[in-house]
Amino acid sequence: MENKDYIDIAYSLHKDMTANKFSLVYDGEITHDLTKVFVSLAENKMSKYSEDISVKKKVFHVMVECLQNLSKHAEYCESHENKDKYGNGIFIVGETNDKDSGYHIITGNPIDKKKVSELKSLLEKINNSDKAELKEMFKQQMKEGALSEKGGAGLGLIDIARKNGGNLEYSFVEIDSKSDFFILRTKISRNS
Amino acid sequence: MEAIKINGTDDTPNVILDAKNNIFEFTGRSMPEDVVAFYEPILKWLEEYGESPNNKTNVVFKLEYFNTASSKILLDILMKLENITENGNEVVVQWFYDEEDEDMMEAGEEYSEIVDISFEMNPC
């Protein structure tokens, strides 16, 4: 007999996306061309709803930096023997359901457990910094940081935090003894 | 010295570096797939230009968007321009930004705090 699970899966994915106001969910490899397509999709949609220019620009910025983070860190799963089990990263854009209306961008990707503590302390440092301190961190990193081969400047997370008022929501979910799944959520509120 | 003229695309800026006609401009968007490869000839050109610059170099930045990798390279460009001023030549950066785009204005202000060049902030 033919497996009909896909029917339930497709319908439940659709229901979940609608209920959570997710307008874009992508799971897979991120390329530069996809990045351009995703941001232009979001731009068109926000223009259609006459979204404020500063909100549009912030969403645009955060989307690009998140997508670039995903593509830079995808190496880990690619190099892994259990590649199929880990998958790539996930990228979600949607409207928030909270009372402070706006958008959120959620990313998730597997990460080597050995790198978790370093990432956590960077995220904490960012979350404990006020606007002026984030600005200093950004300037400092621009002056001192070198561009990596993949074009990473170590500025992405600081920039994301500056665009959303300084609060990065994150968590680490255990995949297995070697890897965690890192989830980052950035909110762009209309009232900030 | 031969001018650089690069037509902008949806992810790379329009660049004009023309010493003879004294036009220096960066306009549009900057999020190249390979940011280092895109800006390398530009940095090289500025390095060479710095050896015999015009008395006054007016550089227009009229950017709509740039990613963080580009922001690092923009600082490298501004530092090359800063070197030019050290021999008594004048450099002015004209930083244009959408008047509703506070982040782009702040980006200009931050650069002006890092490099020792005069900035003219121009909302448009």
Coordinates of C-alpha atoms in Angstrom, one line a residue, chain A residues 34-162:
Chain A
L34 CA 18.6 32.4 -2.6
T35 CA 19.5 35.2 -0.2
K36 CA 18.6 37.7 -2.9
V37 CA 15.4 36.0 -3.7
F38 CA 14.3 35.8 -0.1
V39 CA 15.0 39.4 0.7
S40 CA 13.3 40.6 -2.5
L41 CA 10.2 38.4 -1.6
A42 CA 10.1 40.0 1.8
E43 CA 10.6 43.5 0.4
N44 CA 7.8 43.1 -2.1
K45 CA 5.4 41.8 0.5
M46 CA 6.2 44.6 2.9
S47 CA 5.8 47.2 0.2
K48 CA 2.5 45.8 -0.7
Y49 CA 1.4 46.4 2.9
S50 CA 3.0 49.9 2.8
E51 CA 5.3 49.0 5.6
D52 CA 7.3 51.8 7.2
I53 CA 10.7 52.3 5.5
S54 CA 12.7 51.9 8.7
V55 CA 10.9 48.6 9.5
K56 CA 11.5 47.4 5.9
K57 CA 15.2 48.2 6.1
K58 CA 15.7 46.6 9.5
V59 CA 14.0 43.4 8.3
F60 CA 16.1 43.4 5.2
H61 CA 19.3 43.9 7.2
V62 CA 18.5 41.2 9.7
M63 CA 17.5 38.7 7.0
V64 CA 20.7 39.2 5.0
E65 CA 22.9 38.8 8.1
C66 CA 21.0 35.7 9.3
L67 CA 21.2 34.1 5.9
Q68 CA 24.9 34.8 5.7
N69 CA 25.4 33.3 9.2
L70 CA 23.6 30.2 8.1
S71 CA 25.6 29.8 4.9
K72 CA 28.9 30.4 6.7
H73 CA 28.1 27.9 9.4
A74 CA 26.6 25.3 7.1
E75 CA 30.1 23.9 6.7
Y76 CA 29.8 22.0 10.0
C77 CA 26.9 19.7 8.8
E78 CA 28.4 19.3 5.4
S79 CA 31.6 18.0 6.8
H80 CA 29.9 15.7 9.2
E81 CA 29.6 12.0 8.6
N82 CA 26.0 12.1 9.8
K83 CA 25.1 14.8 7.3
D84 CA 21.7 13.4 6.6
K85 CA 20.8 13.3 10.2
Y86 CA 21.8 16.9 10.9
G87 CA 20.4 18.5 7.7
N88 CA 21.1 22.0 6.8
G89 CA 19.8 25.1 8.6
I90 CA 16.2 26.4 8.8
F91 CA 15.2 29.9 8.0
I92 CA 11.8 31.4 8.9
V93 CA 10.3 34.8 8.4
G94 CA 6.9 35.7 9.8
E95 CA 4.8 38.2 11.6
T96 CA 4.8 38.1 15.3
N97 CA 1.6 37.1 17.2
D98 CA 2.5 39.2 20.2
K99 CA 0.8 42.5 21.1
D100 CA 3.8 44.5 19.9
S101 CA 3.2 43.9 16.2
G102 CA 6.1 43.4 13.9
Y103 CA 8.2 40.7 12.2
H104 CA 10.5 38.0 13.4
I105 CA 13.3 36.1 11.7
I106 CA 14.1 32.7 13.1
T107 CA 17.1 30.7 12.1
G108 CA 18.3 27.2 13.3
N109 CA 21.4 25.3 12.5
P110 CA 23.4 22.4 13.9
I111 CA 26.6 23.5 15.7
D112 CA 29.5 21.7 17.2
K113 CA 29.1 21.4 20.9
K114 CA 32.7 22.6 21.3
K115 CA 31.7 26.0 19.8
V116 CA 28.6 26.5 22.0
S117 CA 30.2 28.1 25.0
E118 CA 32.1 30.7 22.9
L119 CA 28.9 31.5 21.0
K120 CA 26.9 31.7 24.2
S121 CA 29.3 34.2 25.8
L122 CA 29.2 36.4 22.7
L123 CA 25.3 36.3 22.7
E124 CA 25.3 37.1 26.5
K125 CA 27.8 39.9 26.0
I126 CA 25.6 41.4 23.3
N127 CA 22.4 41.0 25.3
N128 CA 24.0 42.7 28.3
S129 CA 25.2 45.7 26.3
D130 CA 23.2 48.9 25.8
K131 CA 22.9 50.8 22.6
A132 CA 26.1 52.8 23.1
E133 CA 28.1 49.7 24.1
L134 CA 26.8 47.8 21.0
K135 CA 27.9 50.7 18.8
E136 CA 31.4 50.6 20.4
M137 CA 31.6 46.8 19.9
F138 CA 30.7 47.2 16.3
K139 CA 33.2 50.0 15.7
Q140 CA 35.9 48.0 17.5
Q141 CA 35.2 44.9 15.5
M142 CA 35.2 46.8 12.3
K143 CA 38.7 48.3 13.1
E144 CA 40.3 45.1 14.5
G145 CA 38.5 42.2 12.9
A146 CA 39.7 40.7 9.7
L147 CA 37.5 39.4 6.9
S148 CA 37.4 35.6 6.8
E149 CA 37.7 33.7 3.6
K150 CA 33.9 33.5 3.5
G151 CA 33.5 37.2 3.9
G152 CA 32.6 37.0 7.6
A153 CA 33.6 40.1 9.5
G154 CA 32.4 39.0 13.0
L155 CA 29.9 41.8 12.8
G156 CA 26.7 39.9 12.0
L157 CA 25.3 39.2 15.4
I158 CA 26.2 42.7 16.8
D159 CA 24.5 44.2 13.8
I160 CA 21.4 42.1 14.2
A161 CA 21.2 43.1 17.9
R162 CA 21.6 46.8 17.0

